Amino acid sequence: MKKILLLGLMGLMGFMAQAQFGDYGIKLGLGSATIDDDLTTKSNILGASVGGYINYTFHESESMLAEVFYLQTGLNLIRRGNNFEEIMENGTNLMIREGYIHAWYAQIPFLACVHLEMPIRQAGHSIGFFMGPAVGIGLTGVYSERKVSPYVSSLESNYDLRIHGTAKDRDPFSHLNRIDVSAILGLSYEYRDLTITAYLDHGFLATSTGYDVLRIIERLQTGNTDINIRIPNGTNVAYMVSVAYRLGSFNKK
């Protein structure tokens, strides 16, 4: 079994070594984005993606996969975040904390793609499937929140102005991790130079840490101050539809 796995790995590496620059183009996407945190997330925001891509093909390979398999990478500017709301106790009164996060990341995907010619009379129509990881680095954005005490009669408490704070307070990456790693999974339809895709971009690194209610209670009841009351919060999730246009090819043949 080990020999079979080793031979298979060597064959895959040999196949990958034959990759060559293929097509390149631009890509634009819109969709729904959120931070997958059940405790505070209130609603999604408009997700967006704009950037360019490069395909690596294997047309010079003798493998049967050469015509249907390719790799894709590129650089995208993506918009992620959410609208949040949290109910807190403020003495004998309830306080509502609400706001939004609009964060922009530079993202580099590494996708393995398969496309198959559709069995119809007119040539040029293909369907595809792609998946792979992506790494994002937070660039800029806006973080804003306010706190409202609806059961307090004073004007200052009941209609608290939105808390903008300093420039650092408004920076979403003062509250979120700047590094984001996600998995991308999607389907595509290709016709000549145009590609339409629908995909899921699901993060698997926590965007931040928060307080766990059950651990706080356990810590209070047991008096054990070694109990860590901080836990990872939600991850970035986006459901996107994008349109890509092929600008040209590195292969001049």
XYZ file of C-alpha atoms in Angstrom:
253
model
C 0.000 0.000 0.000
C 2.808 2.419 0.848
C 4.444 1.736 -2.519
C 1.158 2.416 -4.311
C 0.688 5.699 -2.439
C 4.283 6.717 -3.123
C 3.976 5.929 -6.824
C 0.677 7.820 -6.963
C 2.232 10.845 -5.247
C 5.224 10.791 -7.586
C 2.888 10.590 -10.570
C 0.851 13.548 -9.300
C 3.979 15.613 -8.705
C 5.207 14.779 -12.192
C 1.874 15.837 -13.635
C 1.865 19.101 -11.653
C 5.413 19.852 -12.798
C 4.074 20.111 -16.358
C 1.818 23.067 -15.477
C 2.194 26.070 -17.751
C 0.731 29.568 -17.834
C -2.626 29.525 -19.574
C -5.395 32.093 -19.612
C -5.686 35.297 -17.594
C -8.551 37.688 -17.004
C -10.625 39.778 -14.638
C -13.353 38.768 -12.217
C -16.184 40.597 -10.433
C -18.541 39.098 -7.837
C -21.401 40.044 -5.531
C -23.262 38.116 -2.873
C -24.140 37.759 0.792
C -21.483 37.875 3.503
C -21.607 37.380 7.248
C -19.566 36.392 10.277
C -20.864 32.994 11.355
C -21.413 33.831 15.030
C -24.810 32.697 16.350
C -24.550 34.805 19.511
C -24.215 38.270 18.003
C -24.850 38.184 14.235
C -28.089 39.929 13.307
C -27.976 39.972 9.511
C -25.712 39.658 6.482
C -24.089 42.454 4.503
C -23.376 42.832 0.797
C -20.304 40.783 -0.062
C -18.146 41.829 -2.993
C -15.095 40.618 -4.872
C -13.039 42.220 -7.632
C -9.707 41.083 -9.014
C -7.819 39.086 -11.586
C -7.017 35.427 -12.198
C -4.396 33.269 -13.895
C -5.014 29.697 -15.052
C -2.306 27.053 -15.215
C -2.994 24.363 -17.789
C -1.475 20.975 -18.671
C -1.989 20.854 -22.436
C 1.536 19.570 -23.050
C 0.966 16.620 -20.729
C 0.033 13.211 -22.144
C -2.296 12.550 -19.196
C -5.983 11.991 -19.901
C -6.685 14.765 -17.356
C -4.773 17.407 -19.298
C -7.782 18.666 -21.267
C -10.202 18.922 -18.349
C -8.036 19.841 -15.342
C -6.384 23.176 -14.570
C -5.235 25.269 -11.607
C -6.250 28.824 -10.851
C -4.837 31.546 -8.643
C -4.987 35.326 -8.637
C -5.518 38.326 -6.420
C -8.920 39.571 -5.246
C -10.126 42.456 -3.124
C -13.058 41.102 -1.100
C -15.621 42.646 1.267
C -16.680 40.718 4.372
C -18.418 41.481 7.695
C -21.858 41.509 9.322
C -24.478 43.467 11.222
C -24.440 42.454 14.882
C -26.611 42.845 17.948
C -26.031 41.742 21.527
C -28.222 42.052 24.609
C -26.293 42.678 27.831
C -27.197 43.243 31.450
C -26.367 46.671 32.823
C -27.109 46.438 36.532
C -30.875 45.991 36.787
C -31.439 47.145 33.203
C -30.864 45.625 29.810
C -28.515 47.218 27.348
C -28.463 46.558 23.609
C -25.152 46.712 21.765
C -25.499 46.903 17.991
C -23.414 47.899 15.012
C -21.724 46.635 11.876
C -18.390 45.509 10.465
C -17.351 46.243 6.871
C -13.901 44.774 6.257
C -11.838 44.580 3.072
C -9.287 41.812 2.529
C -6.699 41.067 -0.139
C -7.270 37.399 -0.952
C -5.172 34.881 -2.898
C -7.007 31.653 -3.849
C -5.404 28.338 -4.876
C -8.056 26.406 -6.774
C -8.121 23.010 -8.464
C -10.616 23.146 -11.344
C -12.269 20.665 -13.697
C -14.303 21.692 -16.735
C -16.195 19.452 -19.143
C -17.545 20.249 -22.572
C -21.334 20.093 -22.597
C -22.742 17.465 -24.990
C -24.716 19.880 -27.145
C -24.541 20.729 -30.831
C -23.013 24.185 -30.423
C -19.396 23.983 -29.294
C -17.844 26.178 -26.608
C -20.185 25.495 -23.685
C -18.615 23.936 -20.575
C -19.550 23.266 -16.983
C -16.996 23.131 -14.223
C -16.294 22.400 -10.579
C -13.592 23.991 -8.441
C -12.339 23.881 -4.879
C -9.338 24.901 -2.811
C -7.988 27.123 -0.024
C -7.606 30.902 0.024
C -5.541 33.203 2.228
C -6.695 36.732 3.040
C -4.985 39.692 4.674
C -7.110 42.468 6.187
C -6.521 45.891 4.667
C -9.101 48.427 5.799
C -12.780 48.937 6.577
C -15.177 50.362 9.132
C -16.261 49.155 12.572
C -19.130 51.001 14.248
C -21.308 50.292 17.265
C -23.661 51.944 19.723
C -25.163 50.980 23.058
C -28.815 51.662 23.862
C -30.652 51.219 27.184
C -34.323 51.106 26.105
C -35.731 50.943 29.649
C -33.849 53.974 30.954
C -35.744 57.245 30.592
C -32.730 59.546 30.230
C -32.127 60.823 26.729
C -28.393 60.088 26.864
C -28.975 56.400 27.681
C -31.982 55.757 25.506
C -30.721 57.449 22.358
C -27.000 57.015 22.665
C -25.134 58.426 19.680
C -23.182 55.960 17.581
C -19.811 55.433 19.164
C -17.134 56.244 16.606
C -14.196 56.610 18.950
C -10.674 57.004 17.597
C -9.449 55.915 14.176
C -8.123 52.753 15.833
C -11.567 52.039 17.330
C -13.141 52.348 13.871
C -10.600 50.001 12.290
C -12.271 46.559 12.030
C -8.905 44.871 12.484
C -8.660 46.294 15.980
C -11.516 43.847 16.663
C -10.916 41.097 14.081
C -7.941 38.909 13.243
C -6.154 40.369 10.239
C -5.281 36.968 8.746
C -8.148 34.942 7.269
C -7.945 31.437 5.796
C -10.920 29.951 3.999
C -12.046 27.123 1.734
C -13.731 27.859 -1.596
C -16.129 25.448 -3.286
C -18.169 26.220 -6.401
C -19.642 25.504 -9.827
C -19.034 27.321 -13.095
C -20.495 27.738 -16.541
C -18.132 28.721 -19.359
C -18.865 30.013 -22.837
C -15.947 31.205 -24.902
C -14.303 34.074 -22.936
C -17.052 34.372 -20.316
C -17.307 32.353 -17.075
C -20.122 32.584 -14.529
C -19.566 30.976 -11.132
C -21.541 30.386 -7.959
C -19.450 29.539 -4.927
C -19.184 29.306 -1.159
C -16.253 30.969 0.599
C -16.163 29.552 4.154
C -13.516 30.637 6.636
C -12.029 28.231 9.157
C -10.012 30.666 11.278
C -11.907 32.451 14.063
C -12.307 36.151 13.377
C -11.985 37.050 17.081
C -12.508 35.794 20.616
C -15.420 36.424 22.987
C -16.728 35.549 26.432
C -18.403 32.185 26.996
C -21.418 32.466 29.326
C -21.221 28.891 30.643
C -17.533 29.203 31.466
C -18.186 32.488 33.274
C -20.867 30.787 35.406
C -18.582 27.836 36.119
C -15.775 30.169 37.108
C -18.059 32.102 39.485
C -19.487 28.948 41.064
C -16.207 27.105 41.510
C -13.982 30.088 42.188
C -11.443 28.584 39.797
C -9.812 31.592 38.146
C -7.771 29.314 35.869
C -10.869 28.614 33.744
C -10.445 30.381 30.414
C -13.653 32.321 29.762
C -12.578 33.424 26.267
C -13.521 31.289 23.247
C -13.090 31.696 19.459
C -15.898 33.595 17.750
C -17.369 33.100 14.274
C -15.712 32.788 10.876
C -16.174 34.710 7.634
C -18.756 33.126 5.321
C -19.898 34.355 1.904
C -22.230 33.062 -0.808
C -21.126 34.655 -4.062
C -21.901 34.839 -7.769
C -19.106 36.105 -10.012
C -18.531 36.880 -13.677
C -15.074 36.473 -15.201
C -13.844 37.573 -18.594
C -10.780 36.113 -20.288
C -8.481 38.884 -21.499
C -5.893 36.700 -23.187
C -3.546 33.760 -23.015
C 0.155 33.321 -22.285
C 0.215 30.520 -24.813
C 0.604 32.209 -28.229
C 0.274 29.004 -30.213
